[in-house]
Amino acid sequence: MLPHYSKGRALIFALAALTWLAPSGAMALDSDEAGLTPVERLGKRVFEDKTLSRPAGVSCASCHDAATAFQGSNGSPVPAVARGSQPNSLGKRNTPTILYASLAPPFGFIDDKDEETGKVEKVPAGGQFLDGRANDLLAQFEGPLLDPLEMNAPSKRFAVEAIRDGAYASLVKEVYGEKIFDNPDAAFEKLAQAVVAYESSARFHPFASKFDDYLRGKAELTAIEKKGFALFKDPKKGNCLACHVGKEDSRDPKDWLFTDYTYDALGAPKNAAIVATANAPDLGLCKRPGLEKLAPAGFDVGSVCGAFKVPTLRNVAVTGPYLHNGAFTKLRDVVAFYATRDTDPARWYPKAEKFNDLPAEYRANVNTKEAPYDRKEGQKPRLSEKDIDAIVAFLETLTDKPQVATKP
């Protein structure tokens, strides 16, 4: 069985005060580079450089679009997965937002105390990608760049030489010195660090939502939003706070990241539109390279087959489709799935074959113990249809508002 996560904790990060620079338009990013340091500016240019793919035309920004909270599919005919640089190349998994991604801890195993039994066990948490295969953002950078289904760059050296011969080589030298390109391996590492600096800059964690203003005492939630927030926190109703954590006694937005970075198996319905997983199910965390070496003694790697990292819910209203396989295009459907997955499986699975995107031997890993999943077929769900609407209304308060950029 998948380890039972109490998830009653919040991960707290000490961060400096942050300001987001963006023009009008929901989640739009200002096209200029005002407010960025030289290394962040360099990282932005690498992030947006379409000459690094083969064939040219795809950049990091192609699949991490500022207009949709740095999530996207690059015009894919299958919105659940991104289109790559090669004709007809499509990814295998839904693209996660990289807003707030820099706040994730490195991948590892952390102590988790079961609040009912008092037992402490080690559970996986942190890292980048939905399966945690990159330890941190620095390790994450090269994954999409070199993936044949994504940017398809033939090598790190190729990327370095494209930048060396490109339009912003002078900025690279300004940041890292005239000899930066003498050692391609060292240059790649430095360029990756620049991208990390950009992705760690203020515009990637703005804390600029209505909910943040509410925490600061600068806005009020509507009646339905307040109801949704209460249901979100109620351990006998939505119980969302168990995984999408926040520090209930804090009014500091930085204490409300809406994820504990652990991994959970939710039993998402199969998305038949993803060709790559038609005959080879995506097993998530258990296929993470090196997991066996990192896991504590006695940890059953098979117990996390089907588990994916708990995503932040910040900006969730604009980052569809949802779940690791993009099975749902509407936010309300996701909340309704959580509420009625077990009480009305025929609503979500063909022929009521629950957890049909997992091989039979791993279906026992799916979380069926924590509310709202702790229901049986035919029982009354923990959330009514009106409750679902209220939670969705609350989730919509988590969308960061654009701000007018100030020119230097």
mmCIF file of C-alpha atoms in Angstrom:
data_model
loop_
_atom_site.group_PDB
_atom_site.id
_atom_site.type_symbol
_atom_site.label_atom_id
_atom_site.label_comp_id
_atom_site.label_asym_id
_atom_site.label_seq_id
_atom_site.Cartn_x
_atom_site.Cartn_y
_atom_site.Cartn_z
ATOM 1 C CA MET A 1 0.000 0.000 0.000
ATOM 2 C CA LEU A 2 1.049 3.581 -0.545
ATOM 3 C CA PRO A 3 2.276 4.940 2.794
ATOM 4 C CA HIS A 4 -0.459 6.859 4.632
ATOM 5 C CA TYR A 5 0.550 10.490 4.773
ATOM 6 C CA SER A 6 -0.804 12.535 7.639
ATOM 7 C CA LYS A 7 0.307 15.645 5.747
ATOM 8 C CA GLY A 8 -0.737 17.889 8.573
ATOM 9 C CA ARG A 9 2.466 19.867 8.338
ATOM 10 C CA ALA A 10 3.420 22.901 6.309
ATOM 11 C CA LEU A 11 6.821 23.504 4.733
ATOM 12 C CA ILE A 12 7.884 27.040 5.633
ATOM 13 C CA PHE A 13 10.410 28.948 3.583
ATOM 14 C CA ALA A 14 12.162 32.161 4.566
ATOM 15 C CA LEU A 15 11.919 34.399 1.516
ATOM 16 C CA ALA A 16 12.568 38.040 0.811
ATOM 17 C CA ALA A 17 9.670 40.358 -0.009
ATOM 18 C CA LEU A 18 8.750 39.821 -3.660
ATOM 19 C CA THR A 19 7.267 41.945 -6.458
ATOM 20 C CA TRP A 20 5.891 40.673 -9.775
ATOM 21 C CA LEU A 21 6.352 42.655 -12.949
ATOM 22 C CA ALA A 22 3.740 42.032 -15.630
ATOM 23 C CA PRO A 23 1.575 44.012 -18.060
ATOM 24 C CA SER A 24 -2.178 43.861 -18.572
ATOM 25 C CA GLY A 25 -3.765 40.525 -19.501
ATOM 26 C CA ALA A 26 -4.274 37.552 -17.209
ATOM 27 C CA MET A 27 -0.947 36.094 -16.146
ATOM 28 C CA ALA A 28 0.915 37.962 -18.920
ATOM 29 C CA LEU A 29 4.609 38.593 -18.488
ATOM 30 C CA ASP A 30 6.165 41.889 -19.491
ATOM 31 C CA SER A 31 8.238 41.465 -22.644
ATOM 32 C CA ASP A 32 11.021 43.723 -21.408
ATOM 33 C CA GLU A 33 13.526 42.851 -18.713
ATOM 34 C CA ALA A 34 12.838 45.568 -16.180
ATOM 35 C CA GLY A 35 13.657 44.570 -12.643
ATOM 36 C CA LEU A 36 15.894 41.635 -13.540
ATOM 37 C CA THR A 37 19.527 41.366 -12.515
ATOM 38 C CA PRO A 38 22.036 40.672 -15.309
ATOM 39 C CA VAL A 39 22.126 36.932 -14.515
ATOM 40 C CA GLU A 40 18.320 36.761 -14.357
ATOM 41 C CA ARG A 41 18.130 38.630 -17.652
ATOM 42 C CA LEU A 42 20.511 36.118 -19.180
ATOM 43 C CA GLY A 43 18.426 33.264 -17.814
ATOM 44 C CA LYS A 44 15.313 34.788 -19.364
ATOM 45 C CA ARG A 45 16.963 34.917 -22.767
ATOM 46 C CA VAL A 46 18.073 31.286 -22.536
ATOM 47 C CA PHE A 47 14.580 30.363 -21.340
ATOM 48 C CA GLU A 48 13.055 32.030 -24.421
ATOM 49 C CA ASP A 49 15.712 30.963 -26.956
ATOM 50 C CA LYS A 50 14.114 28.964 -29.780
ATOM 51 C CA THR A 51 17.459 28.244 -31.467
ATOM 52 C CA LEU A 52 18.346 25.657 -28.817
ATOM 53 C CA SER A 53 15.931 23.036 -30.175
ATOM 54 C CA ARG A 54 16.323 20.817 -33.217
ATOM 55 C CA PRO A 55 14.757 21.795 -35.457
ATOM 56 C CA ALA A 56 14.767 25.348 -34.164
ATOM 57 C CA GLY A 57 11.503 26.816 -32.986
ATOM 58 C CA VAL A 58 10.871 25.547 -29.457
ATOM 59 C CA SER A 59 12.111 27.064 -26.219
ATOM 60 C CA CYS A 60 11.432 26.493 -22.522
ATOM 61 C CA ALA A 61 8.832 29.263 -22.799
ATOM 62 C CA SER A 62 6.994 27.367 -25.534
ATOM 63 C CA CYS A 63 5.642 24.904 -22.974
ATOM 64 C CA HIS A 64 5.839 27.227 -19.964
ATOM 65 C CA ASP A 65 3.727 30.106 -21.216
ATOM 66 C CA ALA A 66 3.472 33.188 -19.015
ATOM 67 C CA ALA A 67 -0.123 33.657 -20.217
ATOM 68 C CA THR A 68 -1.135 30.446 -18.419
ATOM 69 C CA ALA A 69 1.008 30.695 -15.289
ATOM 70 C CA PHE A 70 4.073 29.242 -17.040
ATOM 71 C CA GLN A 71 2.280 26.065 -18.079
ATOM 72 C CA GLY A 72 1.265 25.057 -21.586
ATOM 73 C CA SER A 73 1.332 22.604 -24.457
ATOM 74 C CA ASN A 74 3.033 24.519 -27.306
ATOM 75 C CA GLY A 75 -0.023 24.271 -29.528
ATOM 76 C CA SER A 76 -0.304 20.507 -29.176
ATOM 77 C CA PRO A 77 -3.291 18.785 -30.823
ATOM 78 C CA VAL A 78 -3.528 16.849 -27.543
ATOM 79 C CA PRO A 79 -3.651 19.548 -24.830
ATOM 80 C CA ALA A 80 -2.749 17.034 -22.115
ATOM 81 C CA VAL A 81 0.789 16.744 -23.501
ATOM 82 C CA ALA A 82 3.098 19.269 -25.131
ATOM 83 C CA ARG A 83 4.162 19.373 -28.767
ATOM 84 C CA GLY A 84 7.905 19.023 -29.258
ATOM 85 C CA SER A 85 10.234 20.462 -31.876
ATOM 86 C CA GLN A 86 10.080 17.493 -34.240
ATOM 87 C CA PRO A 87 7.039 16.994 -36.468
ATOM 88 C CA ASN A 88 4.429 14.857 -34.712
ATOM 89 C CA SER A 89 6.443 14.568 -31.492
ATOM 90 C CA LEU A 90 4.288 14.712 -28.370
ATOM 91 C CA GLY A 91 5.193 14.340 -24.735
ATOM 92 C CA LYS A 92 4.049 11.657 -22.311
ATOM 93 C CA ARG A 93 2.815 13.724 -19.386
ATOM 94 C CA ASN A 94 0.996 16.956 -18.574
ATOM 95 C CA THR A 95 3.279 19.993 -18.259
ATOM 96 C CA PRO A 96 3.371 21.389 -14.707
ATOM 97 C CA THR A 97 3.501 25.093 -13.960
ATOM 98 C CA ILE A 98 6.908 26.388 -12.907
ATOM 99 C CA LEU A 99 5.464 29.263 -10.919
ATOM 100 C CA TYR A 100 6.619 28.698 -7.331
ATOM 101 C CA ALA A 101 8.728 25.712 -8.478
ATOM 102 C CA SER A 102 11.903 27.280 -7.087
ATOM 103 C CA LEU A 103 10.467 26.945 -3.578
ATOM 104 C CA ALA A 104 10.370 23.147 -3.714
ATOM 105 C CA PRO A 105 12.964 21.390 -1.539
ATOM 106 C CA PRO A 106 15.413 18.961 -3.176
ATOM 107 C CA PHE A 107 14.157 15.414 -3.630
ATOM 108 C CA GLY A 108 14.602 13.202 -0.611
ATOM 109 C CA PHE A 109 12.851 11.280 2.140
ATOM 110 C CA ILE A 110 11.381 13.138 5.093
ATOM 111 C CA ASP A 111 9.843 12.132 8.413
ATOM 112 C CA ASP A 112 6.068 11.916 8.455
ATOM 113 C CA LYS A 113 4.121 11.268 11.627
ATOM 114 C CA ASP A 114 0.786 9.513 11.406
ATOM 115 C CA GLU A 115 -1.442 11.612 13.642
ATOM 116 C CA GLU A 116 -3.660 8.632 14.484
ATOM 117 C CA THR A 117 -1.006 6.075 15.416
ATOM 118 C CA GLY A 118 1.937 8.337 16.245
ATOM 119 C CA LYS A 119 4.139 6.215 13.988
ATOM 120 C CA VAL A 120 6.902 8.052 12.128
ATOM 121 C CA GLU A 121 7.919 6.846 8.697
ATOM 122 C CA LYS A 122 10.032 8.118 5.832
ATOM 123 C CA VAL A 123 8.134 9.365 2.808
ATOM 124 C CA PRO A 124 9.410 10.809 -0.491
ATOM 125 C CA ALA A 125 9.087 14.552 -1.024
ATOM 126 C CA GLY A 126 10.420 17.400 -3.122
ATOM 127 C CA GLY A 127 12.328 17.524 -6.365
ATOM 128 C CA GLN A 128 11.275 18.709 -9.808
ATOM 129 C CA PHE A 129 8.983 17.122 -12.406
ATOM 130 C CA LEU A 130 5.868 15.231 -11.355
ATOM 131 C CA ASP A 131 7.954 12.137 -10.628
ATOM 132 C CA GLY A 132 10.734 14.017 -8.813
ATOM 133 C CA ARG A 133 13.399 12.696 -11.182
ATOM 134 C CA ALA A 134 15.333 15.970 -11.057
ATOM 135 C CA ASN A 135 16.761 16.763 -7.656
ATOM 136 C CA ASP A 136 16.346 20.516 -8.154
ATOM 137 C CA LEU A 137 15.837 23.197 -10.800
ATOM 138 C CA LEU A 138 19.459 23.011 -11.911
ATOM 139 C CA ALA A 139 19.100 19.323 -12.702
ATOM 140 C CA GLN A 140 15.701 19.958 -14.281
ATOM 141 C CA PHE A 141 16.999 22.331 -16.950
ATOM 142 C CA GLU A 142 18.681 19.785 -19.175
ATOM 143 C CA GLY A 143 15.782 17.308 -19.158
ATOM 144 C CA PRO A 144 13.448 19.024 -21.658
ATOM 145 C CA LEU A 145 16.398 20.446 -23.592
ATOM 146 C CA LEU A 146 17.816 17.016 -24.458
ATOM 147 C CA ASP A 147 14.569 15.019 -24.579
ATOM 148 C CA PRO A 148 13.850 13.856 -28.161
ATOM 149 C CA LEU A 149 10.134 14.414 -27.560
ATOM 150 C CA GLU A 150 10.673 17.969 -26.379
ATOM 151 C CA MET A 151 13.430 20.352 -27.525
ATOM 152 C CA ASN A 152 15.549 17.550 -28.973
ATOM 153 C CA ALA A 153 18.909 19.324 -28.660
ATOM 154 C CA PRO A 154 21.587 16.790 -29.642
ATOM 155 C CA SER A 155 23.950 17.670 -26.778
ATOM 156 C CA LYS A 156 24.843 20.203 -24.130
ATOM 157 C CA ARG A 157 27.708 21.355 -26.323
ATOM 158 C CA PHE A 158 25.263 22.088 -29.149
ATOM 159 C CA ALA A 159 23.259 24.395 -26.863
ATOM 160 C CA VAL A 160 26.369 26.193 -25.658
ATOM 161 C CA GLU A 161 27.608 26.764 -29.207
ATOM 162 C CA ALA A 162 24.198 28.015 -30.331
ATOM 163 C CA ILE A 163 24.270 30.599 -27.552
ATOM 164 C CA ARG A 164 27.936 31.447 -28.236
ATOM 165 C CA ASP A 165 27.032 32.219 -31.850
ATOM 166 C CA GLY A 166 23.724 33.863 -31.041
ATOM 167 C CA ALA A 167 22.362 37.322 -30.363
ATOM 168 C CA TYR A 168 23.092 37.579 -26.636
ATOM 169 C CA ALA A 169 26.611 36.118 -26.427
ATOM 170 C CA SER A 170 27.841 39.494 -25.202
ATOM 171 C CA LEU A 171 25.489 39.286 -22.214
ATOM 172 C CA VAL A 172 26.861 35.838 -21.371
ATOM 173 C CA LYS A 173 30.362 37.321 -21.326
ATOM 174 C CA GLU A 174 29.198 40.294 -19.300
ATOM 175 C CA VAL A 175 27.782 37.961 -16.641
ATOM 176 C CA TYR A 176 30.418 35.214 -16.647
ATOM 177 C CA GLY A 177 33.526 36.675 -18.253
ATOM 178 C CA GLU A 178 35.191 36.686 -21.658
ATOM 179 C CA LYS A 179 36.419 33.087 -21.406
ATOM 180 C CA ILE A 180 33.073 31.548 -20.521
ATOM 181 C CA PHE A 181 32.807 29.622 -23.793
ATOM 182 C CA ASP A 182 36.302 28.110 -23.568
ATOM 183 C CA ASN A 183 35.001 25.138 -21.591
ATOM 184 C CA PRO A 184 31.629 23.990 -22.999
ATOM 185 C CA ASP A 185 30.784 21.788 -20.014
ATOM 186 C CA ALA A 186 31.455 24.564 -17.521
ATOM 187 C CA ALA A 187 29.602 27.031 -19.751
ATOM 188 C CA PHE A 188 26.523 24.792 -19.845
ATOM 189 C CA GLU A 189 26.492 24.622 -16.057
ATOM 190 C CA LYS A 190 26.697 28.415 -15.819
ATOM 191 C CA LEU A 191 23.936 28.908 -18.384
ATOM 192 C CA ALA A 192 21.751 26.467 -16.471
ATOM 193 C CA GLN A 193 22.443 28.447 -13.300
ATOM 194 C CA ALA A 194 21.271 31.580 -15.093
ATOM 195 C CA VAL A 195 17.973 29.910 -16.000
ATOM 196 C CA VAL A 196 17.573 28.839 -12.371
ATOM 197 C CA ALA A 197 18.223 32.427 -11.293
ATOM 198 C CA TYR A 198 15.482 33.624 -13.641
ATOM 199 C CA GLU A 199 13.049 30.920 -12.503
ATOM 200 C CA SER A 200 13.840 31.891 -8.901
ATOM 201 C CA SER A 201 13.235 35.591 -9.502
ATOM 202 C CA ALA A 202 10.293 37.546 -8.150
ATOM 203 C CA ARG A 203 8.133 37.108 -11.212
ATOM 204 C CA PHE A 204 7.989 33.346 -10.624
ATOM 205 C CA HIS A 205 6.582 33.636 -7.116
ATOM 206 C CA PRO A 206 4.551 36.839 -7.040
ATOM 207 C CA PHE A 207 2.144 36.057 -4.166
ATOM 208 C CA ALA A 208 -0.255 38.420 -5.933
ATOM 209 C CA SER A 209 -3.623 36.656 -5.744
ATOM 210 C CA LYS A 210 -6.870 37.732 -4.150
ATOM 211 C CA PHE A 211 -6.193 35.133 -1.463
ATOM 212 C CA ASP A 212 -2.842 36.769 -0.718
ATOM 213 C CA ASP A 213 -4.572 40.125 -0.391
ATOM 214 C CA TYR A 214 -7.085 38.464 1.934
ATOM 215 C CA LEU A 215 -4.251 37.160 4.103
ATOM 216 C CA ARG A 216 -2.741 40.645 4.199
ATOM 217 C CA GLY A 217 -6.071 42.167 5.211
ATOM 218 C CA LYS A 218 -6.431 44.024 1.917
ATOM 219 C CA ALA A 219 -9.354 42.062 0.451
ATOM 220 C CA GLU A 220 -12.427 40.154 1.590
ATOM 221 C CA LEU A 221 -13.577 36.789 0.328
ATOM 222 C CA THR A 222 -17.149 36.518 -0.900
ATOM 223 C CA ALA A 223 -19.598 34.294 0.948
ATOM 224 C CA ILE A 224 -19.120 31.408 -1.488
ATOM 225 C CA GLU A 225 -15.323 31.806 -1.413
ATOM 226 C CA LYS A 226 -15.358 31.729 2.397
ATOM 227 C CA LYS A 227 -17.518 28.607 2.320
ATOM 228 C CA GLY A 228 -15.116 27.020 -0.167
ATOM 229 C CA PHE A 229 -12.119 27.865 2.009
ATOM 230 C CA ALA A 230 -13.815 26.313 5.050
ATOM 231 C CA LEU A 231 -14.633 23.143 3.089
ATOM 232 C CA PHE A 232 -11.084 23.102 1.714
ATOM 233 C CA LYS A 233 -9.721 22.992 5.273
ATOM 234 C CA ASP A 234 -12.373 20.752 6.874
ATOM 235 C CA PRO A 235 -10.787 17.302 7.478
ATOM 236 C CA LYS A 236 -14.224 15.676 7.183
ATOM 237 C CA LYS A 237 -15.202 17.430 3.972
ATOM 238 C CA GLY A 238 -12.691 18.452 1.307
ATOM 239 C CA ASN A 239 -9.644 17.721 3.467
ATOM 240 C CA CYS A 240 -7.610 19.454 0.761
ATOM 241 C CA LEU A 241 -5.312 21.003 3.349
ATOM 242 C CA ALA A 242 -3.952 17.537 4.160
ATOM 243 C CA CYS A 243 -1.825 17.641 1.004
ATOM 244 C CA HIS A 244 -2.173 21.197 -0.303
ATOM 245 C CA VAL A 245 -0.907 22.642 2.925
ATOM 246 C CA GLY A 246 -0.945 26.079 4.446
ATOM 247 C CA LYS A 247 -0.150 27.295 7.922
ATOM 248 C CA GLU A 248 -3.585 27.999 9.351
ATOM 249 C CA ASP A 249 -2.404 30.442 12.003
ATOM 250 C CA SER A 250 -0.333 32.495 9.552
ATOM 251 C CA ARG A 251 -1.369 35.524 7.520
ATOM 252 C CA ASP A 252 1.896 35.450 5.594
ATOM 253 C CA PRO A 253 1.338 34.344 1.973
ATOM 254 C CA LYS A 254 4.701 32.576 1.975
ATOM 255 C CA ASP A 255 3.266 30.115 4.500
ATOM 256 C CA TRP A 256 0.560 29.145 2.023
ATOM 257 C CA LEU A 257 2.263 27.259 -0.812
ATOM 258 C CA PHE A 258 -0.650 24.806 -1.176
ATOM 259 C CA THR A 259 1.575 21.736 -1.442
ATOM 260 C CA ASP A 260 3.614 19.638 0.956
ATOM 261 C CA TYR A 261 5.672 18.301 -2.001
ATOM 262 C CA THR A 262 4.933 14.682 -1.099
ATOM 263 C CA TYR A 263 3.660 12.053 -3.547
ATOM 264 C CA ASP A 264 0.237 10.469 -3.769
ATOM 265 C CA ALA A 265 -1.602 8.036 -6.034
ATOM 266 C CA LEU A 266 -5.039 9.348 -6.966
ATOM 267 C CA GLY A 267 -6.133 6.779 -9.545
ATOM 268 C CA ALA A 268 -6.708 9.248 -12.369
ATOM 269 C CA PRO A 269 -8.856 7.952 -15.238
ATOM 270 C CA LYS A 270 -6.902 6.886 -18.289
ATOM 271 C CA ASN A 271 -6.477 9.538 -20.963
ATOM 272 C CA ALA A 272 -6.794 7.611 -24.216
ATOM 273 C CA ALA A 273 -5.558 10.633 -26.196
ATOM 274 C CA ILE A 274 -1.976 10.101 -24.952
ATOM 275 C CA VAL A 275 -0.516 7.642 -27.443
ATOM 276 C CA ALA A 276 2.739 7.151 -25.534
ATOM 277 C CA THR A 277 0.991 5.561 -22.550
ATOM 278 C CA ALA A 278 -1.549 3.465 -24.452
ATOM 279 C CA ASN A 279 0.360 0.254 -23.827
ATOM 280 C CA ALA A 280 2.887 1.419 -21.226
ATOM 281 C CA PRO A 281 1.154 3.074 -18.254
ATOM 282 C CA ASP A 282 2.882 6.015 -16.597
ATOM 283 C CA LEU A 283 3.856 4.670 -13.171
ATOM 284 C CA GLY A 284 5.259 7.929 -11.851
ATOM 285 C CA LEU A 285 7.529 7.954 -8.816
ATOM 286 C CA CYS A 286 8.448 4.263 -8.731
ATOM 287 C CA LYS A 287 10.217 4.654 -12.079
ATOM 288 C CA ARG A 288 12.312 7.598 -10.919
ATOM 289 C CA PRO A 289 15.961 6.761 -11.751
ATOM 290 C CA GLY A 290 17.991 6.087 -8.615
ATOM 291 C CA LEU A 291 14.998 5.819 -6.283
ATOM 292 C CA GLU A 292 16.187 2.520 -4.830
ATOM 293 C CA LYS A 293 19.514 4.031 -3.763
ATOM 294 C CA LEU A 294 17.886 7.064 -2.175
ATOM 295 C CA ALA A 295 15.147 5.183 -0.348
ATOM 296 C CA PRO A 296 15.606 4.147 3.294
ATOM 297 C CA ALA A 297 16.159 0.511 4.139
ATOM 298 C CA GLY A 298 13.008 -1.538 3.829
ATOM 299 C CA PHE A 299 11.169 0.960 1.650
ATOM 300 C CA ASP A 300 8.987 -0.785 -0.940
ATOM 301 C CA VAL A 301 9.543 1.042 -4.215
ATOM 302 C CA GLY A 302 6.546 -0.726 -5.715
ATOM 303 C CA SER A 303 4.330 0.970 -3.125
ATOM 304 C CA VAL A 304 4.715 4.306 -4.935
ATOM 305 C CA CYS A 305 3.857 3.102 -8.423
ATOM 306 C CA GLY A 306 1.148 5.479 -9.594
ATOM 307 C CA ALA A 307 2.195 8.242 -7.202
ATOM 308 C CA PHE A 308 2.923 11.760 -8.442
ATOM 309 C CA LYS A 309 4.045 14.915 -6.669
ATOM 310 C CA VAL A 310 1.354 17.007 -5.030
ATOM 311 C CA PRO A 311 1.230 20.198 -7.148
ATOM 312 C CA THR A 312 0.753 23.687 -5.824
ATOM 313 C CA LEU A 313 -2.810 24.929 -6.225
ATOM 314 C CA ARG A 314 -1.650 28.471 -6.804
ATOM 315 C CA ASN A 315 -2.954 29.551 -10.222
ATOM 316 C CA VAL A 316 -4.778 26.240 -10.604
ATOM 317 C CA ALA A 317 -7.715 27.947 -12.312
ATOM 318 C CA VAL A 318 -5.515 28.839 -15.301
ATOM 319 C CA THR A 319 -3.236 25.800 -15.515
ATOM 320 C CA GLY A 320 -5.528 23.165 -16.979
ATOM 321 C CA PRO A 321 -5.630 20.426 -18.097
ATOM 322 C CA TYR A 322 -5.315 18.669 -14.765
ATOM 323 C CA LEU A 323 -3.632 15.661 -13.139
ATOM 324 C CA HIS A 324 -0.459 14.046 -14.429
ATOM 325 C CA ASN A 325 -2.160 12.802 -17.587
ATOM 326 C CA GLY A 326 -4.349 15.828 -18.226
ATOM 327 C CA ALA A 327 -7.454 13.682 -17.839
ATOM 328 C CA PHE A 328 -9.620 16.695 -17.007
ATOM 329 C CA THR A 329 -9.859 20.002 -18.817
ATOM 330 C CA LYS A 330 -12.148 21.727 -16.301
ATOM 331 C CA LEU A 331 -11.233 22.549 -12.717
ATOM 332 C CA ARG A 332 -14.697 21.713 -11.473
ATOM 333 C CA ASP A 333 -14.413 18.208 -12.895
ATOM 334 C CA VAL A 334 -11.242 17.604 -10.876
ATOM 335 C CA VAL A 335 -12.891 18.632 -7.622
ATOM 336 C CA ALA A 336 -15.954 16.559 -8.473
ATOM 337 C CA PHE A 337 -13.699 13.591 -9.251
ATOM 338 C CA TYR A 338 -12.080 13.831 -5.829
ATOM 339 C CA ALA A 339 -15.509 13.935 -4.196
ATOM 340 C CA THR A 340 -17.246 11.147 -6.147
ATOM 341 C CA ARG A 341 -14.442 8.928 -7.434
ATOM 342 C CA ASP A 342 -15.378 6.187 -4.990
ATOM 343 C CA THR A 343 -19.088 6.832 -4.509
ATOM 344 C CA ASP A 344 -19.894 6.925 -8.244
ATOM 345 C CA PRO A 345 -17.003 5.347 -10.195
ATOM 346 C CA ALA A 346 -19.126 4.890 -13.329
ATOM 347 C CA ARG A 347 -19.111 8.676 -13.669
ATOM 348 C CA TRP A 348 -15.362 8.635 -14.273
ATOM 349 C CA TYR A 349 -14.279 5.190 -15.445
ATOM 350 C CA PRO A 350 -15.540 3.170 -18.446
ATOM 351 C CA LYS A 351 -17.435 0.110 -17.230
ATOM 352 C CA ALA A 352 -16.722 1.346 -13.699
ATOM 353 C CA GLU A 353 -13.190 -0.082 -13.889
ATOM 354 C CA LYS A 354 -11.667 2.038 -11.163
ATOM 355 C CA PHE A 355 -8.079 3.251 -11.454
ATOM 356 C CA ASN A 356 -7.951 2.040 -15.054
ATOM 357 C CA ASP A 357 -4.721 3.919 -15.833
ATOM 358 C CA LEU A 358 -2.777 1.627 -13.502
ATOM 359 C CA PRO A 359 -1.948 -2.069 -13.890
ATOM 360 C CA ALA A 360 -4.088 -4.180 -11.576
ATOM 361 C CA GLU A 361 -1.161 -5.037 -9.299
ATOM 362 C CA TYR A 362 -0.654 -1.369 -8.367
ATOM 363 C CA ARG A 363 -4.260 -0.269 -7.877
ATOM 364 C CA ALA A 364 -3.991 -0.987 -4.151
ATOM 365 C CA ASN A 365 -1.524 1.938 -3.976
ATOM 366 C CA VAL A 366 -4.291 4.454 -4.655
ATOM 367 C CA ASN A 367 -5.228 6.630 -1.693
ATOM 368 C CA THR A 368 -8.579 5.356 -0.400
ATOM 369 C CA LYS A 369 -8.106 6.099 3.309
ATOM 370 C CA GLU A 370 -8.107 9.876 3.610
ATOM 371 C CA ALA A 371 -11.224 11.985 3.173
ATOM 372 C CA PRO A 372 -12.831 12.565 0.731
ATOM 373 C CA TYR A 373 -11.704 9.227 -0.752
ATOM 374 C CA ASP A 374 -12.846 7.140 2.229
ATOM 375 C CA ARG A 375 -16.287 6.421 0.759
ATOM 376 C CA LYS A 376 -17.792 3.323 -0.830
ATOM 377 C CA GLU A 377 -19.832 3.007 -3.987
ATOM 378 C CA GLY A 378 -23.370 4.161 -3.394
ATOM 379 C CA GLN A 379 -22.553 6.085 -0.221
ATOM 380 C CA LYS A 380 -23.164 9.795 0.102
ATOM 381 C CA PRO A 381 -20.033 11.726 -0.946
ATOM 382 C CA ARG A 382 -18.413 14.030 1.569
ATOM 383 C CA LEU A 383 -19.024 16.995 -0.744
ATOM 384 C CA SER A 384 -22.324 18.029 -2.327
ATOM 385 C CA GLU A 385 -22.545 19.651 -5.752
ATOM 386 C CA LYS A 386 -22.889 23.040 -4.052
ATOM 387 C CA ASP A 387 -19.848 22.247 -1.911
ATOM 388 C CA ILE A 388 -17.897 21.501 -5.079
ATOM 389 C CA ASP A 389 -18.925 24.854 -6.566
ATOM 390 C CA ALA A 390 -17.778 26.618 -3.405
ATOM 391 C CA ILE A 391 -14.362 24.964 -3.400
ATOM 392 C CA VAL A 392 -13.898 25.912 -7.056
ATOM 393 C CA ALA A 393 -14.814 29.501 -6.204
ATOM 394 C CA PHE A 394 -12.158 29.504 -3.500
ATOM 395 C CA LEU A 395 -9.539 27.979 -5.813
ATOM 396 C CA GLU A 396 -10.173 30.788 -8.282
ATOM 397 C CA THR A 397 -8.945 33.255 -5.643
ATOM 398 C CA LEU A 398 -5.477 31.688 -5.949
ATOM 399 C CA THR A 399 -4.813 33.156 -9.413
ATOM 400 C CA ASP A 400 -2.045 35.770 -9.329
ATOM 401 C CA LYS A 401 -3.153 39.178 -10.544
ATOM 402 C CA PRO A 402 -1.033 41.013 -13.121
ATOM 403 C CA GLN A 403 0.667 44.221 -12.126
ATOM 404 C CA VAL A 404 1.888 47.100 -14.252
ATOM 405 C CA ALA A 405 5.612 46.916 -14.882
ATOM 406 C CA THR A 406 7.655 49.903 -13.779
ATOM 407 C CA LYS A 407 10.308 50.976 -16.222
ATOM 408 C CA PRO A 408 13.727 51.656 -14.646
#
